[in-house]
CSV table of C-alpha atoms in Angstrom, one decimal:
chain,number,residue,atom,x,y,z
A,1,CYS,CA,14.4,-13.3,-20.5
A,2,ARG,CA,14.6,-11.2,-23.5
A,3,ILE,CA,14.7,-7.4,-23.1
A,4,ILE,CA,13.9,-5.0,-25.8
A,5,ILE,CA,15.0,-1.4,-26.1
A,6,ILE,CA,13.0,0.5,-28.7
A,7,GLN,CA,13.8,4.0,-30.1
A,8,TRP,CA,11.5,5.5,-32.8
A,9,LEU,CA,13.0,7.9,-35.2
A,10,LEU,CA,10.2,9.6,-37.1
A,11,ALA,CA,11.0,11.1,-40.6
A,12,PRO,CA,7.8,12.4,-42.0
A,13,VAL,CA,7.5,12.9,-45.8
A,14,LEU,CA,4.5,14.9,-47.0
A,15,PHE,CA,2.4,13.4,-49.8
A,16,ILE,CA,-1.1,14.0,-51.0
A,17,GLY,CA,-3.3,12.1,-48.5
A,18,ALA,CA,-0.8,12.6,-45.7
A,19,PHE,CA,1.1,9.3,-46.0
A,20,LEU,CA,4.0,8.9,-43.6
A,21,TYR,CA,7.4,7.3,-43.8
A,22,TYR,CA,9.4,6.5,-40.7
A,23,GLU,CA,12.1,4.2,-39.3
A,24,ALA,CA,12.3,2.2,-36.1
A,25,TYR,CA,15.5,1.0,-34.5
A,26,ARG,CA,15.5,-1.6,-31.7
A,27,CYS,CA,17.9,-3.8,-29.8
A,28,GLU,CA,16.9,-7.2,-28.4
A,29,PHE,CA,19.2,-8.8,-25.9
A,30,TYR,CA,19.4,-11.7,-23.5
A,31,SER,CA,22.7,-10.6,-21.9
A,32,PHE,CA,25.2,-7.7,-22.3
A,33,ASP,CA,27.5,-9.7,-24.6
A,34,LEU,CA,27.5,-8.6,-28.2
A,35,LYS,CA,26.8,-12.1,-29.4
A,36,ASP,CA,23.5,-12.1,-27.5
A,37,ILE,CA,22.4,-8.7,-28.9
A,38,GLU,CA,20.3,-8.3,-32.1
A,39,TYR,CA,20.0,-4.9,-33.8
A,40,ILE,CA,17.0,-4.5,-36.0
A,41,SER,CA,16.1,-1.5,-38.2
A,42,SER,CA,12.7,-1.4,-39.9
A,43,MET,CA,11.4,1.1,-42.4
A,44,TYR,CA,7.7,1.8,-42.7
A,45,TYR,CA,5.5,3.5,-45.2
A,46,ASN,CA,1.9,4.2,-44.3
A,47,LYS,CA,2.1,1.7,-41.3
A,48,ASP,CA,3.4,-1.2,-43.5
A,49,GLU,CA,6.9,-2.5,-43.0
A,50,VAL,CA,8.8,-2.1,-46.3
A,51,ILE,CA,12.3,-3.3,-45.5
A,52,ARG,CA,14.2,-4.5,-42.5
A,53,PHE,CA,17.9,-4.9,-41.6
A,54,SER,CA,18.7,-7.6,-39.0
A,55,SER,CA,22.2,-8.0,-37.5
A,56,SER,CA,21.4,-11.7,-36.9
A,57,LEU,CA,21.0,-12.2,-40.7
A,58,GLY,CA,23.6,-9.6,-41.5
A,59,LYS,CA,21.5,-8.3,-44.5
A,60,PHE,CA,18.3,-6.6,-45.6
A,61,VAL,CA,14.9,-8.3,-46.1
A,62,GLY,CA,12.2,-6.7,-48.2
A,63,TYR,CA,8.5,-7.1,-47.4
A,64,THR,CA,7.0,-5.2,-50.4
A,65,GLU,CA,7.9,-5.0,-54.0
A,66,PHE,CA,9.7,-1.8,-53.4
A,67,GLY,CA,11.4,-3.2,-50.3
A,68,VAL,CA,12.6,-6.4,-52.1
A,69,LYS,CA,14.0,-4.3,-54.9
A,70,ASN,CA,16.0,-2.1,-52.5
A,71,ALA,CA,17.1,-5.0,-50.2
A,72,LYS,CA,18.6,-6.7,-53.2
A,73,ARG,CA,20.5,-3.6,-54.2
A,74,TRP,CA,21.8,-2.8,-50.7
A,75,ASN,CA,22.8,-6.4,-50.0
A,76,ASN,CA,25.1,-6.2,-53.1
A,77,ASP,CA,26.8,-3.1,-51.7
A,78,SER,CA,29.5,-4.2,-49.2
A,79,SER,CA,30.0,-0.6,-47.9
A,80,ILE,CA,26.3,-0.3,-47.0
A,81,LEU,CA,26.3,-3.7,-45.3
A,82,SER,CA,29.4,-3.0,-43.4
A,83,ASN,CA,28.0,0.3,-42.0
A,84,TRP,CA,24.7,-1.4,-40.9
A,85,ARG,CA,26.5,-4.4,-39.3
A,86,ALA,CA,28.5,-2.0,-37.2
A,87,GLN,CA,25.4,-0.5,-35.7
A,88,LYS,CA,24.9,-3.4,-33.3
A,89,GLU,CA,28.0,-2.3,-31.3
A,90,ALA,CA,27.8,1.4,-32.0
A,91,TYR,CA,24.1,1.8,-31.3
A,92,CYS,CA,22.9,-1.1,-29.2
A,93,LYS,CA,25.9,-1.6,-26.9
A,94,HIS,CA,26.0,2.1,-25.9
A,95,ASN,CA,22.2,2.3,-25.3
A,96,ILE,CA,22.0,-1.0,-23.4
A,97,ASP,CA,24.8,0.0,-21.0
A,98,ASN,CA,22.9,3.3,-20.3
A,99,TYR,CA,19.6,1.5,-19.9
A,100,TYR,CA,21.1,-1.0,-17.5
A,101,GLN,CA,22.8,1.6,-15.3
A,102,ASN,CA,19.8,3.9,-15.2
A,103,THR,CA,16.9,1.5,-15.2
A,104,LEU,CA,17.5,-2.2,-14.9
A,105,THR,CA,19.6,-1.8,-11.7
A,106,LYS,CA,16.9,0.2,-10.0
A,107,SER,CA,14.5,-1.5,-7.6
A,108,VAL,CA,11.7,-0.4,-5.2
A,109,GLN,CA,10.6,-2.4,-2.2
A,110,PRO,CA,6.9,-3.5,-2.2
A,111,SER,CA,4.4,-2.8,0.5
A,112,VAL,CA,2.3,-5.7,1.8
A,113,THR,CA,-1.2,-5.9,3.4
A,114,ILE,CA,-3.5,-8.8,4.3
A,115,LYS,CA,-7.2,-8.6,4.7
A,116,SER,CA,-10.1,-10.9,5.0
A,117,VAL,CA,-12.8,-11.0,2.3
A,118,THR,CA,-16.0,-13.0,1.8
A,119,PRO,CA,-15.3,-16.0,-0.6
A,120,SER,CA,-17.6,-16.3,-3.6
A,121,GLY,CA,-18.3,-20.0,-3.5
A,122,GLY,CA,-15.5,-22.5,-3.1
A,123,HIS,CA,-15.0,-25.2,-0.6
A,124,HIS,CA,-13.9,-23.1,2.4
A,125,PRO,CA,-15.8,-20.5,4.5
A,126,ALA,CA,-13.0,-17.9,4.7
A,127,MET,CA,-10.6,-16.1,2.3
A,128,LEU,CA,-7.6,-13.9,2.7
A,129,VAL,CA,-6.1,-11.5,0.2
A,130,CYS,CA,-2.5,-10.5,0.2
A,131,SER,CA,-2.0,-7.3,-1.7
A,132,ILE,CA,1.4,-6.1,-2.8
A,133,TYR,CA,1.8,-2.6,-4.1
A,134,ASN,CA,4.4,-0.2,-5.5
A,135,PHE,CA,7.3,-2.5,-6.4
A,136,TYR,CA,9.8,-2.4,-9.3
A,137,PRO,CA,10.9,-4.3,-11.3
A,138,LYS,CA,8.0,-6.5,-12.3
A,139,HIS,CA,9.1,-10.0,-11.4
A,140,ILE,CA,8.0,-11.0,-7.9
A,141,LYS,CA,7.1,-14.2,-6.0
A,142,VAL,CA,4.2,-14.4,-3.6
A,143,SER,CA,3.4,-17.5,-1.5
A,144,TRP,CA,1.3,-18.4,1.5
A,145,LEU,CA,2.5,-20.0,4.7
A,146,ARG,CA,0.4,-22.0,7.2
A,147,ASN,CA,2.2,-22.7,10.4
A,148,HIS,CA,5.5,-21.9,8.5
A,149,GLU,CA,4.7,-24.5,5.8
A,150,GLU,CA,4.1,-23.3,2.2
A,151,VAL,CA,0.5,-23.8,1.0
A,152,SER,CA,0.2,-25.1,-2.5
A,153,SER,CA,-3.6,-25.6,-2.8
A,154,ASP,CA,-6.6,-23.2,-2.8
A,155,VAL,CA,-4.3,-20.3,-3.9
A,156,THR,CA,-5.0,-18.0,-6.8
A,157,SER,CA,-3.0,-15.0,-7.9
A,158,THR,CA,-3.4,-12.2,-10.4
A,159,VAL,CA,-0.6,-11.4,-12.8
A,160,GLU,CA,1.7,-8.4,-12.1
A,161,MET,CA,-0.4,-5.4,-13.1
A,162,GLU,CA,1.1,-2.1,-14.2
A,163,ASP,CA,0.1,1.1,-12.3
A,164,GLY,CA,1.2,3.3,-15.2
A,165,ASP,CA,4.0,5.0,-13.2
A,166,TRP,CA,6.6,2.2,-13.5
A,167,TYR,CA,5.3,0.5,-10.4
A,168,TYR,CA,3.4,-2.8,-10.2
A,169,GLN,CA,0.9,-4.5,-8.0
A,170,ILE,CA,-0.2,-8.1,-7.5
A,171,HIS,CA,-2.9,-9.8,-5.4
A,172,SER,CA,-2.9,-13.4,-4.1
A,173,HIS,CA,-6.0,-15.1,-2.6
A,174,LEU,CA,-6.1,-18.0,-0.1
A,175,GLU,CA,-9.2,-19.9,0.6
A,176,TYR,CA,-9.1,-21.7,3.9
A,177,THR,CA,-11.0,-23.1,6.9
A,178,PRO,CA,-9.9,-21.4,10.1
A,179,ARG,CA,-8.3,-23.5,12.8
A,180,SER,CA,-7.7,-22.5,16.4
A,181,GLY,CA,-4.1,-21.5,17.1
A,182,GLU,CA,-2.9,-21.6,13.5
A,183,LYS,CA,-0.6,-19.0,12.0
A,184,ILE,CA,-1.1,-17.8,8.4
A,185,SER,CA,1.4,-15.6,6.6
A,186,CYS,CA,2.0,-14.1,3.2
A,187,LYS,CA,5.6,-14.3,2.0
A,188,VAL,CA,6.9,-11.9,-0.6
A,189,GLU,CA,10.3,-12.3,-2.4
A,190,HIS,CA,11.6,-9.5,-4.7
A,191,VAL,CA,15.0,-8.4,-6.0
A,192,SER,CA,14.7,-5.2,-3.9
A,193,LEU,CA,14.6,-7.2,-0.7
A,194,LYS,CA,17.6,-8.6,1.2
A,195,ASP,CA,15.2,-11.0,3.0
A,196,PRO,CA,11.6,-11.9,2.1
A,197,ILE,CA,8.8,-9.9,3.7
A,198,ILE,CA,6.6,-12.2,5.8
A,199,THR,CA,3.4,-10.6,6.9
A,200,ASP,CA,1.3,-12.5,9.5
A,201,TRP,CA,-2.5,-12.5,9.4
A,202,ASN,CA,-3.9,-11.3,12.7
A,203,PRO,CA,-7.7,-12.0,13.0
A,204,PHE,CA,-7.7,-10.2,16.4
A,205,TRP,CA,-6.9,-6.8,14.8
A,206,SER,CA,-9.5,-7.4,12.1
A,207,THR,CA,-12.2,-8.2,14.7
A,208,LYS,CA,-11.1,-5.3,16.8
A,209,LYS,CA,-11.5,-2.9,13.9
A,210,ILE,CA,-15.0,-4.3,13.2
A,211,VAL,CA,-16.0,-3.9,16.9
A,212,ILE,CA,-14.6,-0.4,17.1
A,213,GLY,CA,-16.4,0.6,13.9
A,214,ALA,CA,-19.7,-0.9,15.1
A,215,SER,CA,-19.5,0.6,18.6
A,216,GLY,CA,-19.0,4.1,17.3
A,217,PRO,CA,-22.7,4.8,16.6
A,218,VAL,CA,-23.7,3.0,19.9
A,219,LEU,CA,-21.4,5.2,21.9
A,220,GLY,CA,-22.6,8.3,20.2
A,221,LEU,CA,-26.2,7.4,21.0
A,222,ILE,CA,-25.3,6.7,24.7
A,223,TRP,CA,-23.6,10.1,25.0
A,224,PHE,CA,-26.6,11.8,23.3
A,225,LEU,CA,-29.1,10.1,25.8
A,226,ALA,CA,-26.9,11.0,28.8
A,227,GLY,CA,-26.8,14.7,27.7
A,228,PHE,CA,-30.5,14.8,27.1
A,229,ILE,CA,-31.3,13.3,30.5
A,230,TYR,CA,-28.9,15.7,32.2
A,231,TYR,CA,-30.6,18.6,30.5
A,232,LYS,CA,-34.1,17.5,31.5
A,233,ARG,CA,-33.2,17.1,35.1
A,234,ASN,CA,-31.6,20.5,35.4
A,235,ALA,CA,-34.5,22.1,33.6
A,236,ARG,CA,-37.0,21.1,36.3
A,237,GLY,CA,-38.1,23.7,38.8
A,238,ARG,CA,-36.9,26.6,36.7
A,239,ILE,CA,-39.3,29.5,36.3
A,240,LEU,CA,-39.0,31.6,33.3
A,241,VAL,CA,-38.9,35.3,34.1
A,242,PRO,CA,-40.6,37.5,31.4
A,243,SER,CA,-38.4,40.3,30.2
A,244,SER,CA,-39.7,43.8,30.4
Protein backbone atom coordinates (compact mmCIF):
# COMPACT_ATOMS: atom_id res chain seq x y z
CA CYS A 1 0.00 0.00 0.00
CA ARG A 2 1.07 3.59 -0.44
CA ILE A 3 2.18 5.47 2.63
CA ILE A 4 2.35 9.24 2.78
CA ILE A 5 4.42 11.37 5.11
CA ILE A 6 3.37 15.00 5.08
CA GLN A 7 5.16 17.93 6.66
CA TRP A 8 3.70 21.39 6.35
CA LEU A 9 6.02 24.38 6.38
CA LEU A 10 4.05 27.56 6.77
CA ALA A 11 5.56 30.80 5.49
CA PRO A 12 2.96 33.53 5.98
CA VAL A 13 3.21 36.72 3.98
CA LEU A 14 1.02 39.62 5.06
CA PHE A 15 -1.12 41.35 2.47
CA ILE A 16 -4.22 43.50 2.62
CA GLY A 17 -7.08 41.05 3.18
CA ALA A 18 -4.79 38.60 5.05
CA PHE A 19 -3.88 36.39 2.09
CA LEU A 20 -1.46 33.58 2.88
CA TYR A 21 1.38 31.87 1.06
CA TYR A 22 2.74 28.53 2.24
CA GLU A 23 4.54 25.42 1.03
CA ALA A 24 3.82 21.74 1.66
CA TYR A 25 6.41 18.99 1.31
CA ARG A 26 5.44 15.32 1.21
CA CYS A 27 6.92 11.91 0.50
CA GLU A 28 4.84 9.10 -0.99
CA PHE A 29 6.36 5.62 -0.93
CA TYR A 30 5.54 1.97 -1.53
CA SER A 31 8.81 0.63 -0.11
CA PHE A 32 12.03 2.02 1.35
CA ASP A 33 13.95 1.93 -1.93
CA LEU A 34 14.59 5.33 -3.47
CA LYS A 35 13.08 4.21 -6.76
CA ASP A 36 9.71 3.72 -5.02
CA ILE A 37 9.73 7.12 -3.31
CA GLU A 38 8.21 10.29 -4.75
CA TYR A 39 9.06 13.70 -3.33
CA ILE A 40 6.46 16.42 -3.95
CA SER A 41 6.71 20.09 -3.04
CA SER A 42 3.64 22.26 -3.54
CA MET A 43 3.38 26.03 -3.20
CA TYR A 44 0.03 27.58 -2.32
CA TYR A 45 -1.37 31.07 -2.33
CA ASN A 46 -4.73 31.75 -0.74
CA LYS A 47 -5.51 27.98 -0.66
CA ASP A 48 -4.84 27.51 -4.39
CA GLU A 49 -1.90 25.41 -5.57
CA VAL A 50 0.31 27.64 -7.70
CA ILE A 51 3.25 25.43 -8.60
CA ARG A 52 4.50 21.92 -7.81
CA PHE A 53 7.77 20.04 -8.07
CA SER A 54 7.55 16.26 -8.47
CA SER A 55 10.61 14.02 -8.32
CA SER A 56 8.83 11.52 -10.60
CA LEU A 57 8.62 14.16 -13.33
CA GLY A 58 11.91 15.75 -12.32
CA LYS A 59 10.56 19.24 -13.00
CA PHE A 60 8.12 21.96 -11.93
CA VAL A 61 4.49 22.17 -13.09
CA GLY A 62 2.48 25.40 -12.88
CA TYR A 63 -1.24 25.55 -12.13
CA THR A 64 -1.85 29.29 -12.42
CA GLU A 65 -0.56 31.93 -14.81
CA PHE A 66 2.03 32.96 -12.24
CA GLY A 67 2.92 29.31 -11.56
CA VAL A 68 3.33 28.40 -15.24
CA LYS A 69 5.60 31.40 -15.75
CA ASN A 70 7.86 30.45 -12.84
CA ALA A 71 7.83 26.73 -13.68
CA LYS A 72 9.16 27.53 -17.13
CA ARG A 73 11.89 29.74 -15.69
CA TRP A 74 12.99 27.25 -13.00
CA ASN A 75 12.91 24.28 -15.37
CA ASN A 76 15.45 26.09 -17.54
CA ASP A 77 17.84 26.50 -14.61
CA SER A 78 19.88 23.30 -14.20
CA SER A 79 21.21 24.29 -10.76
CA ILE A 80 17.68 24.77 -9.37
CA LEU A 81 16.49 21.46 -10.81
CA SER A 82 19.55 19.63 -9.48
CA ASN A 83 18.92 20.96 -5.98
CA TRP A 84 15.24 19.98 -5.98
CA ARG A 85 15.90 16.53 -7.44
CA ALA A 86 18.32 15.82 -4.60
CA GLN A 87 15.58 16.41 -2.03
CA LYS A 88 14.10 12.95 -2.56
CA GLU A 89 17.10 11.35 -0.92
CA ALA A 90 18.02 14.19 1.44
CA TYR A 91 14.51 14.88 2.72
CA CYS A 92 12.41 11.76 2.11
CA LYS A 93 14.87 8.98 2.81
CA HIS A 94 15.87 10.49 6.15
CA ASN A 95 12.30 11.11 7.32
CA ILE A 96 10.99 7.77 6.09
CA ASP A 97 13.68 5.91 8.03
CA ASN A 98 12.75 7.81 11.21
CA TYR A 99 9.05 7.28 10.60
CA TYR A 100 9.53 3.56 10.06
CA GLN A 101 11.65 3.08 13.20
CA ASN A 102 9.40 5.14 15.48
CA THR A 103 5.93 4.49 14.09
CA LEU A 104 5.50 1.80 11.45
CA THR A 105 7.28 -0.89 13.47
CA LYS A 106 5.11 -0.29 16.54
CA SER A 107 2.05 -2.44 17.17
CA VAL A 108 -0.53 -2.88 19.93
CA GLN A 109 -2.47 -6.07 20.54
CA PRO A 110 -6.27 -5.87 20.31
CA SER A 111 -8.78 -6.76 23.01
CA VAL A 112 -11.71 -8.93 21.95
CA THR A 113 -15.22 -9.36 23.37
CA ILE A 114 -18.31 -11.22 22.14
CA LYS A 115 -21.87 -10.43 23.11
CA SER A 116 -25.36 -11.40 21.99
CA VAL A 117 -27.69 -8.75 20.58
CA THR A 118 -31.20 -8.75 19.18
CA PRO A 119 -31.15 -8.90 15.36
CA SER A 120 -33.10 -6.24 13.51
CA GLY A 121 -34.80 -8.43 10.95
CA GLY A 122 -32.87 -10.94 8.87
CA HIS A 123 -33.39 -14.67 8.45
CA HIS A 124 -32.04 -15.83 11.82
CA PRO A 125 -33.34 -15.42 15.37
CA ALA A 126 -29.96 -14.68 16.98
CA MET A 127 -26.99 -12.40 16.41
CA LEU A 128 -23.52 -12.15 17.91
CA VAL A 129 -21.21 -9.14 17.84
CA CYS A 130 -17.45 -9.51 18.04
CA SER A 131 -15.92 -6.19 19.11
CA ILE A 132 -12.19 -5.57 18.76
CA TYR A 133 -10.69 -2.55 20.50
CA ASN A 134 -7.42 -0.67 21.00
CA PHE A 135 -5.25 -2.12 18.24
CA TYR A 136 -2.55 -0.59 16.07
CA PRO A 137 -1.75 -0.50 13.18
CA LYS A 138 -5.02 -0.31 11.30
CA HIS A 139 -5.08 -3.47 9.17
CA ILE A 140 -6.80 -6.41 10.88
CA LYS A 141 -8.66 -9.56 9.86
CA VAL A 142 -11.78 -10.72 11.72
CA SER A 143 -13.57 -13.98 10.93
CA TRP A 144 -16.18 -16.25 12.51
CA LEU A 145 -15.74 -19.98 13.17
CA ARG A 146 -18.56 -22.46 13.64
CA ASN A 147 -17.34 -25.78 14.97
CA HIS A 148 -13.82 -24.74 13.85
CA GLU A 149 -14.99 -24.05 10.26
CA GLU A 150 -14.89 -20.49 8.91
CA VAL A 151 -18.31 -18.94 8.29
CA SER A 152 -18.67 -17.01 5.03
CA SER A 153 -22.38 -16.12 5.02
CA ASP A 154 -24.55 -13.91 7.24
CA VAL A 155 -21.49 -11.96 8.37
CA THR A 156 -21.22 -8.16 8.25
CA SER A 157 -18.37 -6.02 9.55
CA THR A 158 -17.68 -2.35 10.02
CA VAL A 159 -14.55 -0.76 8.65
CA GLU A 160 -11.66 -0.05 10.97
CA MET A 161 -12.66 3.06 12.91
CA GLU A 162 -10.22 5.54 14.40
CA ASP A 163 -10.48 6.26 18.11
CA GLY A 164 -8.57 9.52 17.71
CA ASP A 165 -5.65 8.35 19.85
CA TRP A 166 -3.80 6.21 17.25
CA TYR A 167 -5.88 3.17 18.21
CA TYR A 168 -8.59 1.53 16.11
CA GLN A 169 -11.73 -0.52 16.68
CA ILE A 170 -13.85 -2.78 14.49
CA HIS A 171 -17.07 -4.75 14.98
CA SER A 172 -18.22 -7.91 13.20
CA HIS A 173 -21.79 -9.27 13.30
CA LEU A 174 -22.89 -12.87 12.81
CA GLU A 175 -26.55 -13.79 12.29
CA TYR A 176 -27.23 -17.42 13.10
CA THR A 177 -29.72 -20.03 14.26
CA PRO A 178 -28.53 -21.62 17.52
CA ARG A 179 -27.91 -25.37 17.50
CA SER A 180 -27.38 -27.60 20.50
CA GLY A 181 -23.74 -28.48 21.17
CA GLU A 182 -22.24 -26.15 18.56
CA LYS A 183 -19.16 -23.98 19.13
CA ILE A 184 -19.00 -20.44 17.75
CA SER A 185 -15.79 -18.42 17.90
CA CYS A 186 -14.45 -15.07 16.74
CA LYS A 187 -10.97 -15.21 15.20
CA VAL A 188 -8.76 -12.11 15.08
CA GLU A 189 -5.50 -11.87 13.13
CA HIS A 190 -3.22 -8.86 13.53
CA VAL A 191 0.43 -8.00 13.01
CA SER A 192 0.86 -7.53 16.78
CA LEU A 193 -0.11 -11.16 17.43
CA LYS A 194 2.18 -14.16 17.16
CA ASP A 195 -0.91 -16.38 16.92
CA PRO A 196 -4.53 -15.43 16.19
CA ILE A 197 -6.84 -14.62 19.08
CA ILE A 198 -9.75 -17.07 19.11
CA THR A 199 -12.55 -16.10 21.49
CA ASP A 200 -15.34 -18.61 22.06
CA TRP A 201 -18.94 -17.59 22.57
CA ASN A 202 -20.28 -18.99 25.85
CA PRO A 203 -24.08 -18.69 26.10
CA PHE A 204 -23.94 -20.12 29.65
CA TRP A 205 -22.12 -17.09 31.00
CA SER A 206 -24.47 -14.75 29.17
CA THR A 207 -27.51 -16.52 30.64
CA LYS A 208 -25.88 -16.58 34.06
CA LYS A 209 -25.33 -12.83 33.96
CA ILE A 210 -28.97 -12.26 33.03
CA VAL A 211 -30.19 -14.57 35.82
CA ILE A 212 -27.94 -12.95 38.40
CA GLY A 213 -29.02 -9.49 37.28
CA ALA A 214 -32.71 -10.38 37.41
CA SER A 215 -32.44 -12.20 40.76
CA GLY A 216 -30.89 -9.19 42.51
CA PRO A 217 -34.17 -7.31 43.11
CA VAL A 218 -35.93 -10.57 44.07
CA LEU A 219 -33.30 -11.41 46.69
CA GLY A 220 -33.50 -7.87 48.02
CA LEU A 221 -37.27 -8.16 48.40
CA ILE A 222 -36.94 -11.52 50.20
CA TRP A 223 -34.44 -10.11 52.68
CA PHE A 224 -36.67 -7.09 53.28
CA LEU A 225 -39.72 -9.27 53.99
CA ALA A 226 -37.72 -11.57 56.27
CA GLY A 227 -36.47 -8.59 58.28
CA PHE A 228 -39.95 -7.11 58.51
CA ILE A 229 -41.47 -10.39 59.76
CA TYR A 230 -38.68 -10.82 62.31
CA TYR A 231 -39.26 -7.31 63.59
CA LYS A 232 -43.04 -7.80 63.93
CA ARG A 233 -42.64 -11.06 65.84
CA ASN A 234 -40.19 -9.58 68.32
CA ALA A 235 -42.33 -6.50 68.78
CA ARG A 236 -45.32 -8.53 70.14
CA GLY A 237 -45.87 -8.47 73.90
CA ARG A 238 -43.70 -5.49 74.50
CA ILE A 239 -45.15 -2.80 76.77
CA LEU A 240 -44.01 0.71 76.30
CA VAL A 241 -42.98 2.32 79.61
CA PRO A 242 -43.66 6.04 79.70
CA SER A 243 -40.70 8.13 80.63
CA SER A 244 -40.98 10.44 83.63
